[in-house]
Amino acid sequence: TMKKLLFLLLPVVAIIIDYCTVAGNITSLTPSEVVSGKPFTLPNPDEYERKYPGEDAVYLFYDNVIEHSGGKEEIGFSGLSSKWNYHRVTKYQYLVLNPDAGRWTNMTLNYLPDSMYITVFYPDSTVGRFGSKDFQKVKGDNGKDEYRFPLPRIARGTVVEHGSEITMDGWIAIRWNNDIAFQYSVPCESLYFAFAYPEWWTIQTKKIKPETLAPFIETANVPKKKKIIYYSAKDVPAYKSEPYSPYFKEAGLYVQFQVTELKMGDMYMKPSKGWSEISGHIFKEFFKSQTKKNSLIEGAVDNLIKNADNPLARLDTILSFLYEFELNDDNEDDVNKIFQKK
């Protein structure tokens, strides 16, 4: 019977799953209250205004973790194939110093993540909790949908914490080239970024100027079969974009890396490394049939330039001929036939 068959197959399935190389998630969205297990203590806005004069807000922390998870091998049984997932968890907390600055009292999102929370710690020690249901869908200035939520009762000294989590198909979300900025429009007291990827992938970092590349650390999570690059810093200054200021990558702090090789199930990808490789590929795949010597045209060209005594004269002769060479027979696809008619 079917039950007996399934019972007999269970050990086989278990062996297959155990044999396969699967990189699992290492991150989940958890509010800082839950992580600390302690009541939140409001910071003193006077101290922060003295430390950061003229700032509208200060990030107390900003955490951003991106990871790719899934199986290396293709299992081959329906329902057992390991899915390739892109997973991103972002969590930040900021202190409002100027409640008249709309950037810090209104939230605007391009999309609603899979999971999200907003916790507002008010100066009077009350706490507000909000989520996706509080956002209103509107048309943005560019005509695209946006989700907006004006945070209620924001006053000087309010602390806002926002956390979001998204999971989507990795082959859709994969970005070969990644640029992550580590400086924002306001100071950040504590910064953490991590990129976790299957241990059989390869990545390559690059930089424009040595002093602008963040000194990231490479590590691994062996049980989850993940490699991790991460960067953490304290007291990161704000980056102020001003007229005639240098390009961010020439002066700001960032990390830039490229996924150079990956395999997930039956999918293997190795993107081109540069324009020379891309153009070479295009030439090879698309234009090789068009670049074969055409004896008819070659003979005509030789005849055209036989009396030209230098490269410029030969070029001028060919261009003059092409100027008169009008291809006005739309039904003729064979260049040989058109050339013979002319």
Tab-separated table of C-alpha atoms in Angstrom:
chain	number	residue	atom	x	y	z
A	1	THR	CA	0.000	0.000	0.000
A	2	MET	CA	0.963	3.677	-0.245
A	3	LYS	CA	1.601	3.910	3.525
A	4	LYS	CA	3.964	0.942	3.421
A	5	LEU	CA	5.767	2.385	0.405
A	6	LEU	CA	6.226	5.744	2.146
A	7	PHE	CA	7.461	3.968	5.284
A	8	LEU	CA	10.049	2.070	3.256
A	9	LEU	CA	11.134	5.226	1.447
A	10	LEU	CA	11.614	7.344	4.583
A	11	PRO	CA	15.182	6.094	5.284
A	12	VAL	CA	16.122	6.724	1.649
A	13	VAL	CA	14.694	10.252	1.759
A	14	ALA	CA	16.512	10.920	5.029
A	15	ILE	CA	19.811	9.785	3.513
A	16	ILE	CA	19.279	11.985	0.442
A	17	ILE	CA	18.483	15.062	2.537
A	18	ASP	CA	21.401	14.415	4.878
A	19	TYR	CA	23.765	13.982	1.931
A	20	CYS	CA	22.783	17.220	0.249
A	21	THR	CA	24.658	20.422	1.038
A	22	VAL	CA	22.202	23.021	2.309
A	23	ALA	CA	23.096	26.496	3.563
A	24	GLY	CA	20.512	27.608	6.131
A	25	ASN	CA	19.418	31.005	7.420
A	26	ILE	CA	21.363	32.500	10.302
A	27	THR	CA	19.220	35.603	10.926
A	28	SER	CA	15.666	36.379	12.011
A	29	LEU	CA	13.844	39.576	12.879
A	30	THR	CA	13.705	40.185	16.617
A	31	PRO	CA	12.884	43.516	18.340
A	32	SER	CA	15.686	44.860	20.516
A	33	GLU	CA	13.398	44.691	23.584
A	34	VAL	CA	13.186	40.936	23.141
A	35	VAL	CA	16.917	40.596	22.513
A	36	SER	CA	17.921	42.545	25.621
A	37	GLY	CA	15.150	41.244	27.851
A	38	LYS	CA	15.185	44.586	29.666
A	39	PRO	CA	12.891	47.646	29.619
A	40	PHE	CA	14.055	50.333	27.211
A	41	THR	CA	15.800	53.345	28.750
A	42	LEU	CA	15.274	56.631	26.938
A	43	PRO	CA	18.467	58.554	26.127
A	44	ASN	CA	18.870	62.169	27.196
A	45	PRO	CA	18.327	64.408	24.116
A	46	ASP	CA	20.330	67.245	25.711
A	47	GLU	CA	23.446	65.076	25.755
A	48	TYR	CA	22.984	64.109	22.118
A	49	GLU	CA	22.442	67.688	21.029
A	50	ARG	CA	25.715	68.654	22.683
A	51	LYS	CA	27.474	65.720	21.049
A	52	TYR	CA	25.870	66.235	17.605
A	53	PRO	CA	25.013	69.941	17.283
A	54	GLY	CA	22.657	70.845	14.457
A	55	GLU	CA	21.525	67.274	13.715
A	56	ASP	CA	17.799	66.492	13.318
A	57	ALA	CA	18.228	62.907	14.523
A	58	VAL	CA	20.838	60.299	15.463
A	59	TYR	CA	20.820	56.603	14.670
A	60	LEU	CA	21.359	54.741	17.927
A	61	PHE	CA	22.023	51.619	15.883
A	62	TYR	CA	21.609	50.417	12.302
A	63	ASP	CA	21.796	46.692	11.526
A	64	ASN	CA	21.508	45.225	8.045
A	65	VAL	CA	21.951	41.513	7.245
A	66	ILE	CA	21.634	40.003	3.766
A	67	GLU	CA	21.893	36.287	3.142
A	68	HIS	CA	21.326	33.656	0.498
A	69	SER	CA	20.258	30.176	1.527
A	70	GLY	CA	19.473	26.902	-0.208
A	71	GLY	CA	20.919	23.672	-1.537
A	72	LYS	CA	23.996	23.091	-3.643
A	73	GLU	CA	22.817	19.875	-5.274
A	74	GLU	CA	19.690	19.171	-7.260
A	75	ILE	CA	17.872	16.441	-5.323
A	76	GLY	CA	15.757	15.364	-8.253
A	77	PHE	CA	12.566	14.386	-6.409
A	78	SER	CA	9.443	16.523	-6.621
A	79	GLY	CA	8.919	18.366	-3.366
A	80	LEU	CA	12.459	17.745	-2.133
A	81	SER	CA	14.359	20.313	-4.176
A	82	SER	CA	15.940	22.863	-1.907
A	83	LYS	CA	14.699	26.359	-2.639
A	84	TRP	CA	17.148	29.216	-3.118
A	85	ASN	CA	16.070	32.088	-0.871
A	86	TYR	CA	17.188	35.679	-0.558
A	87	HIS	CA	16.674	36.859	3.020
A	88	ARG	CA	17.161	40.378	4.335
A	89	VAL	CA	16.704	41.655	7.865
A	90	THR	CA	17.034	45.379	8.567
A	91	LYS	CA	16.643	46.950	11.977
A	92	TYR	CA	17.422	50.481	13.125
A	93	GLN	CA	16.645	52.838	15.964
A	94	TYR	CA	16.904	56.607	15.992
A	95	LEU	CA	16.495	59.469	18.434
A	96	VAL	CA	14.470	62.446	17.200
A	97	LEU	CA	16.069	65.794	18.043
A	98	ASN	CA	14.066	67.984	15.659
A	99	PRO	CA	10.418	66.852	15.374
A	100	ASP	CA	9.820	69.436	12.623
A	101	ALA	CA	12.053	67.458	10.252
A	102	GLY	CA	9.555	65.317	8.342
A	103	ARG	CA	12.154	62.725	7.372
A	104	TRP	CA	12.106	61.407	10.936
A	105	THR	CA	8.411	61.734	11.720
A	106	ASN	CA	6.937	60.214	8.555
A	107	MET	CA	7.719	56.804	7.127
A	108	THR	CA	7.533	56.129	3.393
A	109	LEU	CA	8.161	52.665	1.942
A	110	ASN	CA	8.274	51.498	-1.665
A	111	TYR	CA	6.782	48.156	-0.634
A	112	LEU	CA	5.495	46.398	2.468
A	113	PRO	CA	7.944	43.737	3.667
A	114	ASP	CA	6.926	40.217	4.695
A	115	SER	CA	7.310	41.105	8.340
A	116	MET	CA	7.643	44.514	9.953
A	117	TYR	CA	7.281	46.290	13.259
A	118	ILE	CA	7.598	49.876	14.479
A	119	THR	CA	8.071	50.603	18.154
A	120	VAL	CA	7.926	54.218	19.360
A	121	PHE	CA	9.308	55.085	22.787
A	122	TYR	CA	7.805	58.416	23.845
A	123	PRO	CA	9.410	60.890	26.293
A	124	ASP	CA	6.527	60.323	28.736
A	125	SER	CA	7.590	56.643	28.972
A	126	THR	CA	4.605	55.338	26.993
A	127	VAL	CA	5.173	53.002	24.059
A	128	GLY	CA	3.424	52.871	20.687
A	129	ARG	CA	3.449	49.743	18.524
A	130	PHE	CA	2.640	49.813	14.823
A	131	GLY	CA	2.940	47.648	11.745
A	132	SER	CA	2.005	47.149	8.092
A	133	LYS	CA	-1.692	47.740	8.736
A	134	ASP	CA	-0.980	51.362	9.698
A	135	PHE	CA	0.470	52.271	6.303
A	136	GLN	CA	-1.668	53.820	3.588
A	137	LYS	CA	-1.115	53.049	-0.076
A	138	VAL	CA	-0.758	56.212	-2.172
A	139	LYS	CA	0.691	57.314	-5.513
A	140	GLY	CA	4.150	58.815	-5.199
A	141	ASP	CA	5.544	61.768	-7.114
A	142	ASN	CA	6.829	59.377	-9.782
A	143	GLY	CA	3.399	57.808	-10.241
A	144	LYS	CA	4.368	54.560	-8.518
A	145	ASP	CA	2.709	53.104	-5.427
A	146	GLU	CA	4.101	54.079	-2.035
A	147	TYR	CA	3.145	53.208	1.525
A	148	ARG	CA	3.089	56.065	4.000
A	149	PHE	CA	2.581	56.356	7.740
A	150	PRO	CA	2.839	59.606	9.726
A	151	LEU	CA	4.176	58.606	13.126
A	152	PRO	CA	1.863	59.983	15.838
A	153	ARG	CA	2.868	62.212	18.751
A	154	ILE	CA	6.525	62.539	17.779
A	155	ALA	CA	8.314	65.017	20.050
A	156	ARG	CA	11.893	65.877	20.822
A	157	GLY	CA	13.472	62.949	22.647
A	158	THR	CA	11.262	60.280	21.013
A	159	VAL	CA	13.005	57.073	19.947
A	160	VAL	CA	11.730	55.138	16.934
A	161	GLU	CA	12.703	51.553	16.193
A	162	HIS	CA	11.886	49.971	12.842
A	163	GLY	CA	12.491	46.368	11.850
A	164	SER	CA	11.696	44.596	8.586
A	165	GLU	CA	12.254	41.189	7.056
A	166	ILE	CA	11.810	40.012	3.478
A	167	THR	CA	12.297	36.623	1.842
A	168	MET	CA	12.086	36.063	-1.892
A	169	ASP	CA	13.382	33.804	-4.653
A	170	GLY	CA	17.145	34.130	-4.810
A	171	TRP	CA	17.385	33.985	-8.590
A	172	ILE	CA	15.117	37.057	-8.752
A	173	ALA	CA	16.804	39.022	-5.963
A	174	ILE	CA	20.447	38.189	-6.688
A	175	ARG	CA	22.597	41.242	-7.245
A	176	TRP	CA	25.960	40.460	-8.775
A	177	ASN	CA	27.352	43.863	-7.832
A	178	ASN	CA	26.598	45.132	-4.345
A	179	ASP	CA	27.240	48.638	-3.048
A	180	ILE	CA	26.512	49.156	0.645
A	181	ALA	CA	26.923	52.618	2.148
A	182	PHE	CA	28.002	52.831	5.777
A	183	GLN	CA	27.356	56.527	6.266
A	184	TYR	CA	23.996	58.209	6.405
A	185	SER	CA	22.613	61.740	6.483
A	186	VAL	CA	22.836	61.707	10.290
A	187	PRO	CA	25.429	60.201	12.683
A	188	CYS	CA	25.175	56.547	13.666
A	189	GLU	CA	26.328	55.366	17.082
A	190	SER	CA	26.477	51.663	16.268
A	191	LEU	CA	26.584	50.074	12.808
A	192	TYR	CA	26.498	46.438	11.748
A	193	PHE	CA	26.344	44.924	8.262
A	194	ALA	CA	26.699	41.284	7.228
A	195	PHE	CA	26.472	39.381	3.962
A	196	ALA	CA	26.083	35.631	4.467
A	197	TYR	CA	26.334	33.323	1.499
A	198	PRO	CA	26.730	29.573	0.848
A	199	GLU	CA	30.254	28.353	1.492
A	200	TRP	CA	30.652	27.121	-2.101
A	201	TRP	CA	30.043	30.588	-3.609
A	202	THR	CA	32.884	32.992	-4.364
A	203	ILE	CA	32.810	36.771	-4.032
A	204	GLN	CA	35.283	39.539	-4.759
A	205	THR	CA	35.553	42.949	-3.153
A	206	LYS	CA	36.669	46.115	-4.867
A	207	LYS	CA	37.288	49.742	-3.987
A	208	ILE	CA	37.893	53.125	-5.547
A	209	LYS	CA	40.181	54.518	-2.841
A	210	PRO	CA	41.873	52.418	-0.119
A	211	GLU	CA	40.716	54.648	2.731
A	212	THR	CA	37.031	54.448	1.757
A	213	LEU	CA	36.656	50.666	1.802
A	214	ALA	CA	35.307	49.508	5.142
A	215	PRO	CA	37.640	47.064	6.962
A	216	PHE	CA	35.217	44.145	6.900
A	217	ILE	CA	35.908	40.791	8.561
A	218	GLU	CA	35.475	37.380	6.962
A	219	THR	CA	34.197	34.490	9.044
A	220	ALA	CA	32.029	31.392	8.718
A	221	ASN	CA	29.065	29.624	10.254
A	222	VAL	CA	30.083	25.991	9.787
A	223	PRO	CA	26.835	24.333	10.958
A	224	LYS	CA	24.825	26.489	8.531
A	225	LYS	CA	27.447	26.089	5.760
A	226	LYS	CA	27.753	29.848	5.358
A	227	LYS	CA	30.595	32.247	4.725
A	228	ILE	CA	30.066	35.707	6.169
A	229	ILE	CA	31.612	39.087	5.591
A	230	TYR	CA	30.655	41.654	8.177
A	231	TYR	CA	31.516	45.153	9.265
A	232	SER	CA	30.800	46.864	12.561
A	233	ALA	CA	31.662	50.341	13.773
A	234	LYS	CA	30.927	52.838	16.509
A	235	ASP	CA	30.309	56.580	16.217
A	236	VAL	CA	30.070	56.739	12.436
A	237	PRO	CA	29.903	60.399	11.335
A	238	ALA	CA	27.168	61.702	9.037
A	239	TYR	CA	27.903	62.113	5.350
A	240	LYS	CA	26.666	65.464	4.122
A	241	SER	CA	26.213	65.793	0.378
A	242	GLU	CA	26.940	69.352	-0.676
A	243	PRO	CA	27.333	71.147	-4.018
A	244	TYR	CA	30.692	70.327	-5.630
A	245	SER	CA	31.394	67.729	-2.949
A	246	PRO	CA	33.341	64.598	-3.998
A	247	TYR	CA	31.557	61.517	-5.307
A	248	PHE	CA	30.445	59.420	-2.294
A	249	LYS	CA	32.766	56.521	-3.148
A	250	GLU	CA	35.694	58.904	-3.181
A	251	ALA	CA	35.038	60.191	0.321
A	252	GLY	CA	32.348	58.099	2.039
A	253	LEU	CA	32.627	54.779	3.835
A	254	TYR	CA	31.206	51.792	1.963
A	255	VAL	CA	31.715	48.188	0.940
A	256	GLN	CA	31.484	47.040	-2.662
A	257	PHE	CA	31.588	43.398	-3.656
A	258	GLN	CA	30.647	41.135	-6.524
A	259	VAL	CA	29.349	37.576	-6.543
A	260	THR	CA	31.697	35.927	-9.040
A	261	GLU	CA	30.458	32.340	-8.985
A	262	LEU	CA	27.495	30.460	-7.561
A	263	LYS	CA	25.714	27.128	-7.794
A	264	MET	CA	22.238	26.428	-6.443
A	265	GLY	CA	20.673	23.110	-7.400
A	266	ASP	CA	20.778	22.791	-11.176
A	267	MET	CA	21.614	26.483	-11.579
A	268	TYR	CA	25.203	27.530	-12.130
A	269	MET	CA	26.120	31.133	-12.828
A	270	LYS	CA	29.379	32.932	-13.388
A	271	PRO	CA	28.791	36.515	-14.537
A	272	SER	CA	31.114	38.353	-16.873
A	273	LYS	CA	33.885	40.167	-15.039
A	274	GLY	CA	34.120	43.248	-17.201
A	275	TRP	CA	33.230	44.943	-20.447
A	276	SER	CA	36.028	43.226	-22.381
A	277	GLU	CA	34.645	39.834	-21.401
A	278	ILE	CA	31.060	40.889	-22.120
A	279	SER	CA	31.928	42.357	-25.522
A	280	GLY	CA	33.976	39.280	-26.354
A	281	HIS	CA	31.025	37.075	-25.529
A	282	ILE	CA	28.678	39.171	-27.668
A	283	PHE	CA	31.132	39.092	-30.564
A	284	LYS	CA	31.517	35.342	-30.300
A	285	GLU	CA	27.850	34.472	-29.924
A	286	PHE	CA	26.070	37.003	-32.080
A	287	PHE	CA	28.410	38.364	-34.698
A	288	LYS	CA	30.704	35.509	-35.638
A	289	SER	CA	28.521	34.566	-38.627
A	290	GLN	CA	28.472	38.201	-39.767
A	291	THR	CA	32.244	38.628	-39.692
A	292	LYS	CA	33.145	35.834	-42.097
A	293	LYS	CA	34.873	37.098	-45.213
A	294	ASN	CA	32.541	37.644	-48.133
A	295	SER	CA	34.470	36.930	-51.342
A	296	LEU	CA	32.208	39.083	-53.529
A	297	ILE	CA	32.473	42.155	-51.298
A	298	GLU	CA	36.137	41.558	-50.596
A	299	GLY	CA	36.916	41.507	-54.294
A	300	ALA	CA	34.920	44.684	-54.931
A	301	VAL	CA	36.704	46.494	-52.112
A	302	ASP	CA	40.106	45.419	-53.408
A	303	ASN	CA	39.172	46.789	-56.801
A	304	LEU	CA	37.970	50.072	-55.274
A	305	ILE	CA	41.146	50.814	-53.365
A	306	LYS	CA	43.737	49.456	-55.783
A	307	ASN	CA	44.749	52.976	-56.856
A	308	ALA	CA	44.665	54.478	-53.338
A	309	ASP	CA	48.210	54.906	-52.094
A	310	ASN	CA	47.633	55.472	-48.350
A	311	PRO	CA	45.165	54.445	-45.597
A	312	LEU	CA	43.327	57.796	-45.630
A	313	ALA	CA	42.791	57.619	-49.369
A	314	ARG	CA	41.528	54.032	-49.098
A	315	LEU	CA	39.110	55.038	-46.352
A	316	ASP	CA	37.838	58.031	-48.345
A	317	THR	CA	37.271	55.833	-51.411
A	318	ILE	CA	35.278	53.256	-49.425
A	319	LEU	CA	33.158	55.914	-47.685
A	320	SER	CA	32.395	57.644	-50.981
A	321	PHE	CA	31.257	54.331	-52.432
A	322	LEU	CA	29.065	53.553	-49.407
A	323	TYR	CA	27.492	56.995	-49.648
A	324	GLU	CA	26.222	56.076	-53.130
A	325	PHE	CA	25.419	52.507	-52.112
A	326	GLU	CA	21.700	52.904	-51.267
A	327	LEU	CA	19.950	49.804	-49.956
A	328	ASN	CA	16.410	50.634	-51.003
A	329	ASP	CA	15.154	47.142	-51.875
A	330	ASP	CA	13.422	46.138	-48.642
A	331	ASN	CA	12.701	42.615	-49.857
A	332	GLU	CA	16.309	41.694	-50.413
A	333	ASP	CA	17.966	40.161	-47.362
A	334	ASP	CA	21.008	38.709	-49.100
A	335	VAL	CA	23.715	41.339	-49.253
A	336	ASN	CA	25.343	39.501	-52.180
A	337	LYS	CA	22.239	39.961	-54.345
A	338	ILE	CA	21.954	43.645	-53.432
A	339	PHE	CA	25.671	44.180	-54.120
A	340	GLN	CA	25.433	42.495	-57.534
A	341	LYS	CA	22.522	44.752	-58.523
A	342	LYS	CA	24.552	47.847	-57.684
